[in-house]
Amino acid sequence: MKILTLFSLFATYSSGNSINIEENAGQFFSSGHTNNWAVLVCTSRFWFNYRHVANTLSVYRSVKRLGIPDSHIVLMLADDMACNHRNPKPATVFSHKNMELNVYGDDVEVDYRGYEVTVENFLRVLTGRLPPSTPRSKRLLADDRSNILIYLTGHGGNGFLKFQDSEEISNVELADAFEQMWQKRRYNELLFIIDTCQGASMYERFYSPNLMALASSQVGEDSLSHQPDLAIGVHLMDRYTFYLLEFLEDIHPASKSNMNDLFKVCPKSQCVSTPGHRTDLFLRDPGSVLITDFFGSVRKIEITMETINLTDPIQQVELSPVNEELQIEKYSYADQLPVSEIIHQKPKQRDWHPPDGFILGLWTLILLVFFKTYGMKHLKHIF
Amino acid sequence: MGLLSDPNRRRALISLLTRLNAPICVVCYMAGVAWFMGLAFEPFTLRTYMSENAMGSTMVEERFPAGEKALATGREFAAHKKKAGGMPVDWLVKTMQSRGLEVFTQRFSRTLPFPDENKERYMVKGTNVYGILRAPRASRTEALVLSAPCTPGDNNNQAVGLLLGLAQYFRSQVFWAKDIIFLVNEHDLIGMQAWLEGYHHTNTTGMDWSPLQGRGGSIQAALSLELSSDVITSLDLVLEGLNGQLPNLDLANLFYAFCQKIGVLCTTQGKLQRNDWDSVSGYSHAVQTMMLMVLKQASGRSWGDHGLFLRYHIEAATIKGINSFRQYKTDITTIGRLMEGMYRKLNNLLERLHQSYFFYLMPSLSHFVSIGYYMPAFGLLAIILLLRALDLWVQLTAPPPRTEDGVVDPEQMSSPGVLSVLTPLVISHLTGVALYTLPIRFQEMAVEHFPVSETEAVVLTAIAVYTAGLALPHNTNRLLSGGGTEQGWKVLKLVAVLYLAVLLGCTALINFSLGFILAITLVPVAAFVTPHVPKFLSAFIMIVLSPACTLLFSVFFFQELQEMPISFLDGWMLYLSVISQGILDHCLYGSLVYPLIALLVYPCWLIFWNILFWK
């Protein structure tokens, strides 16, 4: 008897679920992103910039640990610290002093190395304009459902970031590159983190939607390095990335920490510089954005034993707007050639001035009258 | 109208110039000397700082452990040196090889132009031994050098011991990006010159050496170690090199930074830095340190084995260990750690040291004056010469005063042409050439006729030629066509003043100290000598301010500054040895002070002497 009751309950439950799965399929596919990418760039070379390579490799390590595979990570390192002749521990890059944490390991896949890390290559990776011969590992094959994490570190200044001691990328170029990415629908949401001196200047010029940016210092401040290692003889990490790494070590794929926690990483007391962030271009509330949305590759998985027939087109579930003002507009390409702004149909109205010749004639007349009245002898006082 | 093209204004300016010429000259001279003295005043100097990014804020914990073993090696070296009566080549080669270096030797020989009485050598034959520590992973493109001299007697044994100890310690590290060459050179500067010439395939001084079998790439920096005691109280940094060339200031900054980090007392010119710069004694201490550096730089000698590296654009310095009567002693392990730290930082270099200054003066180890600050002192002295030249030019081109004999005047104006100026010039320069060549060439003849040694013969011949030049004016006046004229001496003085200005300017650019010292003594001479000043007084003043007497006074002053004042007789012997060393430096290493003084400065002074006795 009891078995029968249980069986009937289970049957109703599962049949109820199967009806729900078909309905919920639409909801399942309407989430924001479906894949994650990371572009991690270290722009400095030379042995005394060891810490920038260690910064980038620490973020790489976290990102890989949280699930983004190497095929979805574009790692650009401008110099080889692990095999530098001056490294007392060859084939290692440490991020903690006393050599606690080797971030180099044996499964690091560097996509752009040495002199390949240039401004041109970086912009080509972002915008996708690479020659057809470029291998897949060097491409950012993102689509409009990709959440991309971009991490830059190196030496920077007010409005620029130095690449390789020979060239710079400006904040305007970066903002335009992100706009190109937006127009080509190469990202769903983008998190931009920069750890350089005066890093906040790099995100000042962003104007594309769905960008969130974090920087290690404000304009006019220097980002400081963290700990020197007395055996290796260099600074191992920058402060901001050190505390970022500490924060990320506590994140695991199922954690629910959100961006507001990330903004709190490295306050002024620890970092000496004031970290900054920018969220005005981001459409969602940062409190609802999970860390793993960008740093990990968490797939939305629902386990079902049912077969789902996907013969009908899936109905997208309309997300009800949070505010009344927030309208979901239809996407369209921006006007590439605004003709009406280029060709003036009629001249713009200026203030009216009397014609030039008139004023000249008027002054000549006045002078002639003056000299006629008072005599020519005054003329020599003018010249 | 412009300032110079309006004749009224021009006349006004020129009359101002001629009226105020002497006062302006005096003011400029005092200002120049005051500026120079003010350079040592601490608020006018800058603190030293590391300019090279690659050597910047990296810090390493030095771990050199083997100080005692280094001392034991040093004692072994001393024993073998005594047994071999010179450089113990076989023992050194074996020891270096056992430490894992690639060892090579180089023989050299040189016959000096005349015996060197200071170091008691004449026909020098020796061997340099050097071992190369190859960088474990780098290609052999760059090198660093650590050298210690092999001196006879009990000196520098600990230096060689420490060198070998460091070699063994460095060999066990994997982080060297450049080859390190450990060099033990015999007969100090002569051996070093032979090694450098062999390394760079040049042969500028006519020495005979065997080619080097092993090389290490282009040398980025070099340090020379002189250590003669088991413990020290302070380390002295010697920077002055050949021809007054100095290494890049970053090397001194590096040394100072490590002295502060490790806590060793460090000095420059043997004088410890003082903190009370606002007191008179503190200021005079800084002035003394700076004057020591100026005198050492002006002599053009290389004051340590490092001095010969500078010519090849290799930054080098000598570190001397000094054991005085202080209580606090530093042991050799600490010195080893300091050297290890310095070499690790030099290892991080990516390019040659070039970010900091090459021309500077150091009133103390932590403060420096750069060329931009000290050059105006010389500029003020050079302006005096230019003002004098302008004054003479004005006098020469002014219309001649009316005389009764209107016919003679045009002749008098046209006769001071090139010819009357040329004769004193040529004769003075010939005397200079005689001063340069005769001492060495005729030393055998002098030894035959006089009971003196070769060295004394050379020096006394030089002094004799110098003094003989003083008698010239009586002869040149006879040779002058048509006798001397008023215009004649003015043209000669104009030429001489401009010549002196160019000469001193060029000297000051390369060797500021030499240029400045010569300027201080020769510019008053040049400015005020005319045939109309009282003859005996001005002759006496001119001799006192001539280059030879300047050298004599500098010798006494130098001894005073080093707090070792000497009697007049000893000073005179020292003066003679200084002259012989100067000639030897020129023949052996290519120092340019002796040819400069003999061929250029002395003839210039002779021209002024001619002007004084113009008839």
PDB file of N, CA, C and O in Angstrom, chain A residues 46-48 51 81-91 225 228-235, chain B residues 53-55 57-63 137-139 142 174-178 344 347-350:
ATOM      1  N   PHE A  46      62.117  43.224 -18.962  1.00  0.00           N
ATOM      2  CA  PHE A  46      63.306  43.430 -18.117  1.00  0.00           C
ATOM      3  C   PHE A  46      63.142  42.792 -16.747  1.00  0.00           C
ATOM      4  O   PHE A  46      62.047  42.719 -16.202  1.00  0.00           O
ATOM      5  N   TRP A  47      64.235  42.388 -16.201  1.00  0.00           N
ATOM      6  CA  TRP A  47      64.253  41.611 -14.966  1.00  0.00           C
ATOM      7  C   TRP A  47      63.634  42.370 -13.797  1.00  0.00           C
ATOM      8  O   TRP A  47      62.957  41.786 -12.957  1.00  0.00           O
ATOM      9  N   PHE A  48      63.813  43.687 -13.754  1.00  0.00           N
ATOM     10  CA  PHE A  48      63.301  44.386 -12.583  1.00  0.00           C
ATOM     11  C   PHE A  48      61.798  44.593 -12.656  1.00  0.00           C
ATOM     12  O   PHE A  48      61.209  45.134 -11.727  1.00  0.00           O
ATOM     13  N   ARG A  51      57.638  41.655 -11.229  1.00  0.00           N
ATOM     14  CA  ARG A  51      56.352  41.608 -10.538  1.00  0.00           C
ATOM     15  C   ARG A  51      55.174  41.674 -11.503  1.00  0.00           C
ATOM     16  O   ARG A  51      54.099  41.153 -11.199  1.00  0.00           O
ATOM     17  N   MET A  81      60.429  35.656 -17.457  1.00  0.00           N
ATOM     18  CA  MET A  81      61.133  35.763 -16.176  1.00  0.00           C
ATOM     19  C   MET A  81      61.592  34.408 -15.687  1.00  0.00           C
ATOM     20  O   MET A  81      62.605  34.312 -15.006  1.00  0.00           O
ATOM     21  N   ALA A  82      60.844  33.375 -16.018  1.00  0.00           N
ATOM     22  CA  ALA A  82      61.185  32.071 -15.469  1.00  0.00           C
ATOM     23  C   ALA A  82      62.529  31.601 -15.985  1.00  0.00           C
ATOM     24  O   ALA A  82      63.294  30.980 -15.253  1.00  0.00           O
ATOM     25  N   CYS A  83      62.818  31.891 -17.235  1.00  0.00           N
ATOM     26  CA  CYS A  83      64.075  31.426 -17.808  1.00  0.00           C
ATOM     27  C   CYS A  83      65.075  32.563 -17.960  1.00  0.00           C
ATOM     28  O   CYS A  83      66.074  32.424 -18.650  1.00  0.00           O
ATOM     29  N   ASN A  84      64.847  33.685 -17.285  1.00  0.00           N
ATOM     30  CA  ASN A  84      65.821  34.769 -17.306  1.00  0.00           C
ATOM     31  C   ASN A  84      67.094  34.310 -16.623  1.00  0.00           C
ATOM     32  O   ASN A  84      67.056  33.580 -15.640  1.00  0.00           O
ATOM     33  N   HIS A  85      68.244  34.737 -17.176  1.00  0.00           N
ATOM     34  CA  HIS A  85      69.528  34.277 -16.623  1.00  0.00           C
ATOM     35  C   HIS A  85      69.697  34.681 -15.179  1.00  0.00           C
ATOM     36  O   HIS A  85      70.509  34.101 -14.474  1.00  0.00           O
ATOM     37  N   ARG A  86      68.992  35.723 -14.747  1.00  0.00           N
ATOM     38  CA  ARG A  86      69.204  36.228 -13.398  1.00  0.00           C
ATOM     39  C   ARG A  86      68.320  35.542 -12.373  1.00  0.00           C
ATOM     40  O   ARG A  86      68.391  35.860 -11.194  1.00  0.00           O
ATOM     41  N   ASN A  87      67.475  34.628 -12.818  1.00  0.00           N
ATOM     42  CA  ASN A  87      66.553  33.983 -11.894  1.00  0.00           C
ATOM     43  C   ASN A  87      67.292  32.917 -11.100  1.00  0.00           C
ATOM     44  O   ASN A  87      67.801  31.967 -11.691  1.00  0.00           O
ATOM     45  N   PRO A  88      67.376  33.083  -9.773  1.00  0.00           N
ATOM     46  CA  PRO A  88      68.106  32.061  -9.016  1.00  0.00           C
ATOM     47  C   PRO A  88      67.367  30.733  -8.946  1.00  0.00           C
ATOM     48  O   PRO A  88      67.971  29.719  -8.632  1.00  0.00           O
ATOM     49  N   LYS A  89      66.073  30.762  -9.219  1.00  0.00           N
ATOM     50  CA  LYS A  89      65.331  29.508  -9.268  1.00  0.00           C
ATOM     51  C   LYS A  89      64.759  29.394 -10.677  1.00  0.00           C
ATOM     52  O   LYS A  89      63.642  29.857 -10.935  1.00  0.00           O
ATOM     53  N   PRO A  90      65.502  28.831 -11.585  1.00  0.00           N
ATOM     54  CA  PRO A  90      65.023  28.821 -12.969  1.00  0.00           C
ATOM     55  C   PRO A  90      63.727  28.059 -13.103  1.00  0.00           C
ATOM     56  O   PRO A  90      63.422  27.161 -12.324  1.00  0.00           O
ATOM     57  N   ALA A  91      62.936  28.443 -14.074  1.00  0.00           N
ATOM     58  CA  ALA A  91      61.648  27.819 -14.407  1.00  0.00           C
ATOM     59  C   ALA A  91      60.613  28.030 -13.319  1.00  0.00           C
ATOM     60  O   ALA A  91      59.658  27.284 -13.207  1.00  0.00           O
ATOM     61  N   SER A 225      54.505  48.447  -5.278  1.00  0.00           N
ATOM     62  CA  SER A 225      54.778  47.025  -5.276  1.00  0.00           C
ATOM     63  C   SER A 225      54.741  46.522  -3.850  1.00  0.00           C
ATOM     64  O   SER A 225      54.829  47.284  -2.895  1.00  0.00           O
ATOM     65  N   PRO A 228      59.433  42.582  -1.555  1.00  0.00           N
ATOM     66  CA  PRO A 228      60.672  42.139  -2.194  1.00  0.00           C
ATOM     67  C   PRO A 228      61.041  40.772  -1.664  1.00  0.00           C
ATOM     68  O   PRO A 228      60.760  40.441  -0.526  1.00  0.00           O
ATOM     69  N   ASP A 229      61.664  40.017  -2.524  1.00  0.00           N
ATOM     70  CA  ASP A 229      62.164  38.733  -2.050  1.00  0.00           C
ATOM     71  C   ASP A 229      63.673  38.856  -1.918  1.00  0.00           C
ATOM     72  O   ASP A 229      64.346  39.240  -2.864  1.00  0.00           O
ATOM     73  N   LEU A 230      64.196  38.525  -0.758  1.00  0.00           N
ATOM     74  CA  LEU A 230      65.606  38.791  -0.519  1.00  0.00           C
ATOM     75  C   LEU A 230      66.518  37.778  -1.182  1.00  0.00           C
ATOM     76  O   LEU A 230      67.710  37.989  -1.275  1.00  0.00           O
ATOM     77  N   ALA A 231      65.968  36.682  -1.621  1.00  0.00           N
ATOM     78  CA  ALA A 231      66.821  35.724  -2.312  1.00  0.00           C
ATOM     79  C   ALA A 231      66.833  35.984  -3.807  1.00  0.00           C
ATOM     80  O   ALA A 231      67.858  35.861  -4.458  1.00  0.00           O
ATOM     81  N   ILE A 232      65.660  36.342  -4.347  1.00  0.00           N
ATOM     82  CA  ILE A 232      65.594  36.582  -5.784  1.00  0.00           C
ATOM     83  C   ILE A 232      66.075  37.986  -6.106  1.00  0.00           C
ATOM     84  O   ILE A 232      66.688  38.233  -7.122  1.00  0.00           O
ATOM     85  N   GLY A 233      65.778  38.918  -5.203  1.00  0.00           N
ATOM     86  CA  GLY A 233      66.303  40.263  -5.398  1.00  0.00           C
ATOM     87  C   GLY A 233      65.401  41.172  -6.191  1.00  0.00           C
ATOM     88  O   GLY A 233      65.851  42.155  -6.741  1.00  0.00           O
ATOM     89  N   VAL A 234      64.116  40.874  -6.294  1.00  0.00           N
ATOM     90  CA  VAL A 234      63.178  41.749  -6.998  1.00  0.00           C
ATOM     91  C   VAL A 234      61.903  41.813  -6.165  1.00  0.00           C
ATOM     92  O   VAL A 234      61.701  41.024  -5.248  1.00  0.00           O
ATOM     93  N   HIS A 235      61.046  42.756  -6.524  1.00  0.00           N
ATOM     94  CA  HIS A 235      59.718  42.779  -5.929  1.00  0.00           C
ATOM     95  C   HIS A 235      58.869  41.741  -6.626  1.00  0.00           C
ATOM     96  O   HIS A 235      58.889  41.642  -7.852  1.00  0.00           O
TER      97      HIS A 235
ATOM     98  N   ASN B  53      67.817  52.456 -13.511  1.00  0.00           N
ATOM     99  CA  ASN B  53      66.600  51.746 -13.111  1.00  0.00           C
ATOM    100  C   ASN B  53      66.859  50.287 -12.806  1.00  0.00           C
ATOM    101  O   ASN B  53      66.281  49.710 -11.898  1.00  0.00           O
ATOM    102  N   ALA B  54      67.742  49.679 -13.594  1.00  0.00           N
ATOM    103  CA  ALA B  54      67.971  48.246 -13.433  1.00  0.00           C
ATOM    104  C   ALA B  54      68.661  47.938 -12.122  1.00  0.00           C
ATOM    105  O   ALA B  54      68.575  46.830 -11.630  1.00  0.00           O
ATOM    106  N   MET B  55      69.347  48.927 -11.545  1.00  0.00           N
ATOM    107  CA  MET B  55      70.043  48.663 -10.283  1.00  0.00           C
ATOM    108  C   MET B  55      69.274  49.219  -9.118  1.00  0.00           C
ATOM    109  O   MET B  55      69.773  49.316  -8.032  1.00  0.00           O
ATOM    110  N   SER B  57      65.736  49.410  -6.916  1.00  0.00           N
ATOM    111  CA  SER B  57      65.320  49.108  -5.555  1.00  0.00           C
ATOM    112  C   SER B  57      65.394  47.625  -5.257  1.00  0.00           C
ATOM    113  O   SER B  57      64.800  47.166  -4.309  1.00  0.00           O
ATOM    114  N   THR B  58      66.104  46.868  -6.064  1.00  0.00           N
ATOM    115  CA  THR B  58      66.188  45.445  -5.749  1.00  0.00           C
ATOM    116  C   THR B  58      67.052  45.259  -4.522  1.00  0.00           C
ATOM    117  O   THR B  58      68.027  45.952  -4.326  1.00  0.00           O
ATOM    118  N   MET B  59      66.676  44.327  -3.709  1.00  0.00           N
ATOM    119  CA  MET B  59      67.482  44.093  -2.527  1.00  0.00           C
ATOM    120  C   MET B  59      67.694  42.610  -2.352  1.00  0.00           C
ATOM    121  O   MET B  59      66.814  41.818  -2.603  1.00  0.00           O
ATOM    122  N   VAL B  60      68.894  42.253  -1.988  1.00  0.00           N
ATOM    123  CA  VAL B  60      69.237  40.847  -1.863  1.00  0.00           C
ATOM    124  C   VAL B  60      69.843  40.648  -0.496  1.00  0.00           C
ATOM    125  O   VAL B  60      70.479  41.540   0.040  1.00  0.00           O
ATOM    126  N   GLU B  61      69.650  39.466   0.033  1.00  0.00           N
ATOM    127  CA  GLU B  61      70.328  39.165   1.280  1.00  0.00           C
ATOM    128  C   GLU B  61      71.648  38.513   0.919  1.00  0.00           C
ATOM    129  O   GLU B  61      71.679  37.431   0.341  1.00  0.00           O
ATOM    130  N   GLU B  62      72.727  39.172   1.261  1.00  0.00           N
ATOM    131  CA  GLU B  62      74.027  38.616   0.887  1.00  0.00           C
ATOM    132  C   GLU B  62      74.364  37.475   1.824  1.00  0.00           C
ATOM    133  O   GLU B  62      74.129  37.554   3.023  1.00  0.00           O
ATOM    134  N   ARG B  63      74.944  36.429   1.252  1.00  0.00           N
ATOM    135  CA  ARG B  63      75.162  35.259   2.088  1.00  0.00           C
ATOM    136  C   ARG B  63      76.589  34.740   2.040  1.00  0.00           C
ATOM    137  O   ARG B  63      76.799  33.578   2.346  1.00  0.00           O
ATOM    138  N   ARG B 137      73.930  30.158 -17.724  1.00  0.00           N
ATOM    139  CA  ARG B 137      72.926  29.998 -18.770  1.00  0.00           C
ATOM    140  C   ARG B 137      73.012  31.060 -19.858  1.00  0.00           C
ATOM    141  O   ARG B 137      72.350  30.957 -20.867  1.00  0.00           O
ATOM    142  N   ALA B 138      73.819  32.093 -19.626  1.00  0.00           N
ATOM    143  CA  ALA B 138      73.824  33.188 -20.583  1.00  0.00           C
ATOM    144  C   ALA B 138      74.852  32.942 -21.678  1.00  0.00           C
ATOM    145  O   ALA B 138      75.777  32.163 -21.499  1.00  0.00           O
ATOM    146  N   SER B 139      74.679  33.642 -22.771  1.00  0.00           N
ATOM    147  CA  SER B 139      75.709  33.580 -23.812  1.00  0.00           C
ATOM    148  C   SER B 139      76.822  34.534 -23.437  1.00  0.00           C
ATOM    149  O   SER B 139      76.635  35.449 -22.665  1.00  0.00           O
ATOM    150  N   GLU B 142      78.696  39.492 -22.302  1.00  0.00           N
ATOM    151  CA  GLU B 142      79.049  40.583 -21.398  1.00  0.00           C
ATOM    152  C   GLU B 142      79.846  40.022 -20.245  1.00  0.00           C
ATOM    153  O   GLU B 142      79.717  38.863 -19.895  1.00  0.00           O
ATOM    154  N   VAL B 174      73.652  30.197  -9.612  1.00  0.00           N
ATOM    155  CA  VAL B 174      73.184  30.012 -10.985  1.00  0.00           C
ATOM    156  C   VAL B 174      72.665  31.300 -11.592  1.00  0.00           C
ATOM    157  O   VAL B 174      72.259  31.319 -12.732  1.00  0.00           O
ATOM    158  N   PHE B 175      72.661  32.400 -10.845  1.00  0.00           N
ATOM    159  CA  PHE B 175      71.949  33.570 -11.340  1.00  0.00           C
ATOM    160  C   PHE B 175      72.852  34.564 -12.042  1.00  0.00           C
ATOM    161  O   PHE B 175      72.479  35.708 -12.222  1.00  0.00           O
ATOM    162  N   TRP B 176      74.083  34.182 -12.428  1.00  0.00           N
ATOM    163  CA  TRP B 176      74.943  35.146 -13.106  1.00  0.00           C
ATOM    164  C   TRP B 176      74.553  35.254 -14.568  1.00  0.00           C
ATOM    165  O   TRP B 176      74.514  34.269 -15.278  1.00  0.00           O
ATOM    166  N   ALA B 177      74.279  36.470 -14.996  1.00  0.00           N
ATOM    167  CA  ALA B 177      73.914  36.685 -16.391  1.00  0.00           C
ATOM    168  C   ALA B 177      75.102  37.171 -17.199  1.00  0.00           C
ATOM    169  O   ALA B 177      75.007  37.338 -18.407  1.00  0.00           O
ATOM    170  N   LYS B 178      76.212  37.473 -16.541  1.00  0.00           N
ATOM    171  CA  LYS B 178      77.403  37.912 -17.269  1.00  0.00           C
ATOM    172  C   LYS B 178      78.574  37.062 -16.785  1.00  0.00           C
ATOM    173  O   LYS B 178      78.586  36.617 -15.645  1.00  0.00           O
ATOM    174  N   ARG B 344      76.015  41.467  -7.524  1.00  0.00           N
ATOM    175  CA  ARG B 344      74.656  41.046  -7.901  1.00  0.00           C
ATOM    176  C   ARG B 344      73.902  42.188  -8.543  1.00  0.00           C
ATOM    177  O   ARG B 344      73.126  41.996  -9.476  1.00  0.00           O
ATOM    178  N   ASN B 347      75.150  42.687 -11.925  1.00  0.00           N
ATOM    179  CA  ASN B 347      74.646  41.598 -12.738  1.00  0.00           C
ATOM    180  C   ASN B 347      73.301  41.950 -13.366  1.00  0.00           C
ATOM    181  O   ASN B 347      72.974  41.496 -14.454  1.00  0.00           O
ATOM    182  N   ASN B 348      72.513  42.777 -12.669  1.00  0.00           N
ATOM    183  CA  ASN B 348      71.192  43.113 -13.185  1.00  0.00           C
ATOM    184  C   ASN B 348      71.232  44.138 -14.302  1.00  0.00           C
ATOM    185  O   ASN B 348      70.211  44.426 -14.905  1.00  0.00           O
ATOM    186  N   LEU B 349      72.399  44.700 -14.575  1.00  0.00           N
ATOM    187  CA  LEU B 349      72.493  45.734 -15.594  1.00  0.00           C
ATOM    188  C   LEU B 349      72.122  45.184 -16.957  1.00  0.00           C
ATOM    189  O   LEU B 349      72.489  44.071 -17.304  1.00  0.00           O
ATOM    190  N   LEU B 350      71.397  46.002 -17.708  1.00  0.00           N
ATOM    191  CA  LEU B 350      71.053  45.590 -19.065  1.00  0.00           C
ATOM    192  C   LEU B 350      71.920  46.295 -20.089  1.00  0.00           C
ATOM    193  O   LEU B 350      72.107  45.825 -21.190  1.00  0.00           O
TER     194      LEU B 350
END
